[in-house]
């Protein structure tokens, strides 16, 4: 998987592993905020992008599910869930996307949120997959880790070695780009 945003734009890693939906486990989601909007609800003109090739299996109410096996069924094989996207910016169900194609503008739509961001999680055969579990959530060489508290955690990269700490803020410690 690639990071869920365009190249050469610095975003903030605002949420370490936490629930993909509601308050339940597993903690399979992580959050990224586009520049200049972290910590507040506002319009973003920076696109969230496809982390891999796939077809849109679901597209409504601030949510997009990208089906990676291409059969259009989010309950078979791998799927990536995006949430808090501006509803008028998301592609329709059935649209085929390539890695890096536009998925939607981050927003505060779709439930509880503290600021404009994109929430991203993985499913396999319809089941949420832990972000910090046996199958690491790796995006562009960055691996998600939890601190044992929802929304807290890090992204780490081996070469060159670096760590980014999740924060509902904008700081040098949570900035990330491709």
mmCIF file of C-alpha atoms in Angstrom:
data_model
loop_
_atom_site.group_PDB
_atom_site.id
_atom_site.type_symbol
_atom_site.label_atom_id
_atom_site.label_comp_id
_atom_site.label_asym_id
_atom_site.label_seq_id
_atom_site.Cartn_x
_atom_site.Cartn_y
_atom_site.Cartn_z
ATOM 1 C CA UNK A 1 0.000 0.000 0.000
ATOM 2 C CA UNK A 2 1.004 3.598 -0.588
ATOM 3 C CA UNK A 3 0.289 6.543 1.709
ATOM 4 C CA UNK A 4 -3.268 7.859 1.127
ATOM 5 C CA UNK A 5 -2.334 11.279 -0.263
ATOM 6 C CA UNK A 6 -0.560 12.932 -3.176
ATOM 7 C CA UNK A 7 3.216 13.237 -3.510
ATOM 8 C CA UNK A 8 5.118 16.320 -2.333
ATOM 9 C CA UNK A 9 2.381 17.414 0.087
ATOM 10 C CA UNK A 10 3.050 17.170 3.819
ATOM 11 C CA UNK A 11 0.175 15.794 5.905
ATOM 12 C CA UNK A 12 -0.085 15.104 9.661
ATOM 13 C CA UNK A 13 -0.414 11.668 11.253
ATOM 14 C CA UNK A 14 -3.253 12.528 13.644
ATOM 15 C CA UNK A 15 -4.504 9.156 14.874
ATOM 16 C CA UNK A 16 -2.674 5.992 15.766
ATOM 17 C CA UNK A 17 -4.488 2.638 15.776
ATOM 18 C CA UNK A 18 -8.107 2.924 16.921
ATOM 19 C CA UNK A 19 -11.512 1.427 16.111
ATOM 20 C CA UNK A 20 -12.450 1.369 12.440
ATOM 21 C CA UNK A 21 -16.115 1.742 13.355
ATOM 22 C CA UNK A 22 -17.630 2.772 16.699
ATOM 23 C CA UNK A 23 -15.612 2.066 19.835
ATOM 24 C CA UNK A 24 -14.995 -1.649 19.381
ATOM 25 C CA UNK A 25 -11.839 -3.630 18.771
ATOM 26 C CA UNK A 26 -9.870 -4.461 16.773
ATOM 27 C CA UNK A 27 -8.044 -1.169 16.410
ATOM 28 C CA UNK A 28 -7.682 -1.263 12.666
ATOM 29 C CA UNK A 29 -7.863 2.415 11.633
ATOM 30 C CA UNK A 30 -5.347 5.259 11.460
ATOM 31 C CA UNK A 31 -5.897 8.937 10.609
ATOM 32 C CA UNK A 32 -4.172 11.564 8.472
ATOM 33 C CA UNK A 33 -5.003 15.280 8.226
ATOM 34 C CA UNK A 34 -4.209 17.452 5.207
ATOM 35 C CA UNK A 35 -2.121 20.599 5.648
ATOM 36 C CA UNK A 36 -3.597 23.646 7.423
ATOM 37 C CA UNK A 37 -6.756 21.886 8.634
ATOM 38 C CA UNK A 38 -5.577 19.703 11.538
ATOM 39 C CA UNK A 39 -7.571 20.323 14.699
ATOM 40 C CA UNK A 40 -10.481 22.101 13.028
ATOM 41 C CA UNK A 41 -13.271 21.404 10.594
ATOM 42 C CA UNK A 42 -12.727 23.162 7.317
ATOM 43 C CA UNK A 43 -12.645 22.663 3.578
ATOM 44 C CA UNK A 44 -9.601 20.889 2.204
ATOM 45 C CA UNK A 45 -8.452 21.038 -1.397
ATOM 46 C CA UNK A 46 -5.937 18.209 -0.866
ATOM 47 C CA UNK A 47 -7.071 14.821 -2.137
ATOM 48 C CA UNK A 48 -7.057 11.539 -0.242
ATOM 49 C CA UNK A 49 -5.856 8.934 -2.728
ATOM 50 C CA UNK A 50 -6.097 5.219 -3.435
ATOM 51 C CA UNK A 51 -3.475 3.222 -1.533
ATOM 52 C CA UNK A 52 -3.685 0.424 -4.135
ATOM 53 C CA UNK A 53 -5.466 -0.522 -7.347
ATOM 54 C CA UNK A 54 -9.102 -1.528 -6.928
ATOM 55 C CA UNK A 55 -12.759 -0.903 -7.643
ATOM 56 C CA UNK A 56 -15.142 1.154 -5.516
ATOM 57 C CA UNK A 57 -17.410 -1.378 -3.779
ATOM 58 C CA UNK A 58 -19.281 1.210 -1.680
ATOM 59 C CA UNK A 59 -19.533 4.964 -1.951
ATOM 60 C CA UNK A 60 -21.955 6.912 0.230
ATOM 61 C CA UNK A 61 -22.320 9.126 3.286
ATOM 62 C CA UNK A 62 -18.646 10.154 3.615
ATOM 63 C CA UNK A 63 -17.427 6.557 3.184
ATOM 64 C CA UNK A 64 -15.628 4.755 0.380
ATOM 65 C CA UNK A 65 -14.635 1.094 0.273
ATOM 66 C CA UNK A 66 -11.934 0.205 -2.242
ATOM 67 C CA UNK A 67 -12.151 -3.499 -3.143
ATOM 68 C CA UNK A 68 -8.677 -4.725 -4.045
ATOM 69 C CA UNK A 69 -9.582 -8.027 -5.719
ATOM 70 C CA UNK A 70 -11.811 -6.159 -8.179
ATOM 71 C CA UNK A 71 -14.981 -8.216 -7.781
ATOM 72 C CA UNK A 72 -16.884 -5.270 -6.252
ATOM 73 C CA UNK A 73 -17.642 -7.204 -3.058
ATOM 74 C CA UNK A 74 -16.072 -5.747 0.093
ATOM 75 C CA UNK A 75 -16.678 -9.049 1.921
ATOM 76 C CA UNK A 76 -14.262 -11.088 -0.215
ATOM 77 C CA UNK A 77 -10.516 -10.566 -0.238
ATOM 78 C CA UNK A 78 -8.834 -7.321 0.782
ATOM 79 C CA UNK A 79 -10.676 -4.004 1.009
ATOM 80 C CA UNK A 80 -9.643 -0.550 2.240
ATOM 81 C CA UNK A 81 -12.173 1.634 4.067
ATOM 82 C CA UNK A 82 -11.950 5.429 3.870
ATOM 83 C CA UNK A 83 -14.118 7.639 6.069
ATOM 84 C CA UNK A 84 -14.755 11.327 6.748
ATOM 85 C CA UNK A 85 -14.601 12.194 3.050
ATOM 86 C CA UNK A 86 -16.623 15.052 1.631
ATOM 87 C CA UNK A 87 -19.638 13.246 0.132
ATOM 88 C CA UNK A 88 -19.751 15.383 -3.006
ATOM 89 C CA UNK A 89 -16.126 14.485 -3.838
ATOM 90 C CA UNK A 90 -16.173 10.682 -3.680
ATOM 91 C CA UNK A 91 -16.184 8.445 -6.791
ATOM 92 C CA UNK A 92 -19.254 6.344 -7.600
ATOM 93 C CA UNK A 93 -19.622 2.650 -6.837
ATOM 94 C CA UNK A 94 -18.073 0.585 -9.628
ATOM 95 C CA UNK A 95 -15.380 3.079 -10.586
ATOM 96 C CA UNK A 96 -11.972 1.462 -11.139
ATOM 97 C CA UNK A 97 -9.057 3.269 -9.469
ATOM 98 C CA UNK A 98 -5.306 2.964 -9.801
ATOM 99 C CA UNK A 99 -2.890 3.620 -6.943
ATOM 100 C CA UNK A 100 -2.760 7.375 -6.368
ATOM 101 C CA UNK A 101 -6.137 8.157 -7.979
ATOM 102 C CA UNK A 102 -8.429 10.536 -6.096
ATOM 103 C CA UNK A 103 -10.757 9.011 -3.505
ATOM 104 C CA UNK A 104 -12.190 12.221 -2.030
ATOM 105 C CA UNK A 105 -11.501 15.360 -0.040
ATOM 106 C CA UNK A 106 -10.943 14.880 3.711
ATOM 107 C CA UNK A 107 -13.689 16.455 5.805
ATOM 108 C CA UNK A 108 -15.554 16.298 9.098
ATOM 109 C CA UNK A 109 -18.528 14.520 7.518
ATOM 110 C CA UNK A 110 -19.626 11.136 8.725
ATOM 111 C CA UNK A 111 -19.856 11.010 12.479
ATOM 112 C CA UNK A 112 -17.693 12.092 15.374
ATOM 113 C CA UNK A 113 -14.507 13.931 14.457
ATOM 114 C CA UNK A 114 -12.224 16.553 15.968
ATOM 115 C CA UNK A 115 -11.007 17.922 12.647
ATOM 116 C CA UNK A 116 -10.744 17.517 8.897
ATOM 117 C CA UNK A 117 -8.997 14.227 8.144
ATOM 118 C CA UNK A 118 -9.170 10.879 6.397
ATOM 119 C CA UNK A 119 -9.730 7.723 8.453
ATOM 120 C CA UNK A 120 -8.390 4.579 6.789
ATOM 121 C CA UNK A 121 -8.664 0.885 7.739
ATOM 122 C CA UNK A 122 -8.294 -2.569 6.168
ATOM 123 C CA UNK A 123 -10.634 -5.524 5.934
ATOM 124 C CA UNK A 124 -10.029 -9.081 4.814
ATOM 125 C CA UNK A 125 -13.042 -11.210 3.871
ATOM 126 C CA UNK A 126 -15.245 -8.612 5.601
ATOM 127 C CA UNK A 127 -13.332 -8.617 8.903
ATOM 128 C CA UNK A 128 -11.386 -5.634 10.255
ATOM 129 C CA UNK A 129 -7.626 -6.286 10.408
ATOM 130 C CA UNK A 130 -5.621 -4.830 13.312
ATOM 131 C CA UNK A 131 -3.327 -1.964 12.352
ATOM 132 C CA UNK A 132 -0.668 -3.234 14.777
ATOM 133 C CA UNK A 133 -1.162 -6.974 14.510
ATOM 134 C CA UNK A 134 0.206 -10.065 12.794
ATOM 135 C CA UNK A 135 -0.277 -8.434 9.364
ATOM 136 C CA UNK A 136 1.319 -4.991 9.741
ATOM 137 C CA UNK A 137 -0.503 -1.973 8.320
ATOM 138 C CA UNK A 138 2.245 -0.686 6.041
ATOM 139 C CA UNK A 139 1.783 2.413 3.883
ATOM 140 C CA UNK A 140 4.663 3.496 1.665
ATOM 141 C CA UNK A 141 7.177 1.744 3.917
ATOM 142 C CA UNK A 142 5.693 3.195 7.135
ATOM 143 C CA UNK A 143 4.382 0.644 9.671
ATOM 144 C CA UNK A 144 1.631 1.514 12.189
ATOM 145 C CA UNK A 145 2.148 0.782 15.908
ATOM 146 C CA UNK A 146 -0.050 1.350 18.943
ATOM 147 C CA UNK A 147 0.858 2.666 22.389
ATOM 148 C CA UNK A 148 -2.016 0.662 23.876
ATOM 149 C CA UNK A 149 -4.309 3.712 23.985
ATOM 150 C CA UNK A 150 -6.721 4.506 21.130
ATOM 151 C CA UNK A 151 -5.393 7.173 18.739
ATOM 152 C CA UNK A 152 -1.905 7.030 20.291
ATOM 153 C CA UNK A 153 0.956 5.380 18.458
ATOM 154 C CA UNK A 154 3.588 5.781 15.808
ATOM 155 C CA UNK A 155 4.511 5.146 12.233
ATOM 156 C CA UNK A 156 8.011 3.748 11.814
ATOM 157 C CA UNK A 157 10.218 3.296 8.784
ATOM 158 C CA UNK A 158 13.390 1.205 8.557
ATOM 159 C CA UNK A 159 15.455 2.944 5.875
ATOM 160 C CA UNK A 160 16.251 5.604 6.648
ATOM 161 C CA UNK A 161 15.157 4.972 10.230
ATOM 162 C CA UNK A 162 12.476 7.380 11.350
ATOM 163 C CA UNK A 163 9.508 7.542 13.724
ATOM 164 C CA UNK A 164 6.411 9.739 13.476
ATOM 165 C CA UNK A 165 4.228 10.131 16.581
ATOM 166 C CA UNK A 166 0.448 10.489 16.261
ATOM 167 C CA UNK A 167 -0.953 13.769 17.553
ATOM 168 C CA UNK A 168 -4.177 15.732 17.013
ATOM 169 C CA UNK A 169 -1.904 18.642 16.205
ATOM 170 C CA UNK A 170 0.508 19.910 13.593
ATOM 171 C CA UNK A 171 4.125 19.529 14.680
ATOM 172 C CA UNK A 172 7.445 18.329 13.309
ATOM 173 C CA UNK A 173 6.886 15.032 15.143
ATOM 174 C CA UNK A 174 3.753 14.040 13.195
ATOM 175 C CA UNK A 175 4.393 15.416 9.703
ATOM 176 C CA UNK A 176 4.652 12.932 6.841
ATOM 177 C CA UNK A 177 4.976 13.114 3.070
ATOM 178 C CA UNK A 178 5.718 10.812 0.142
#
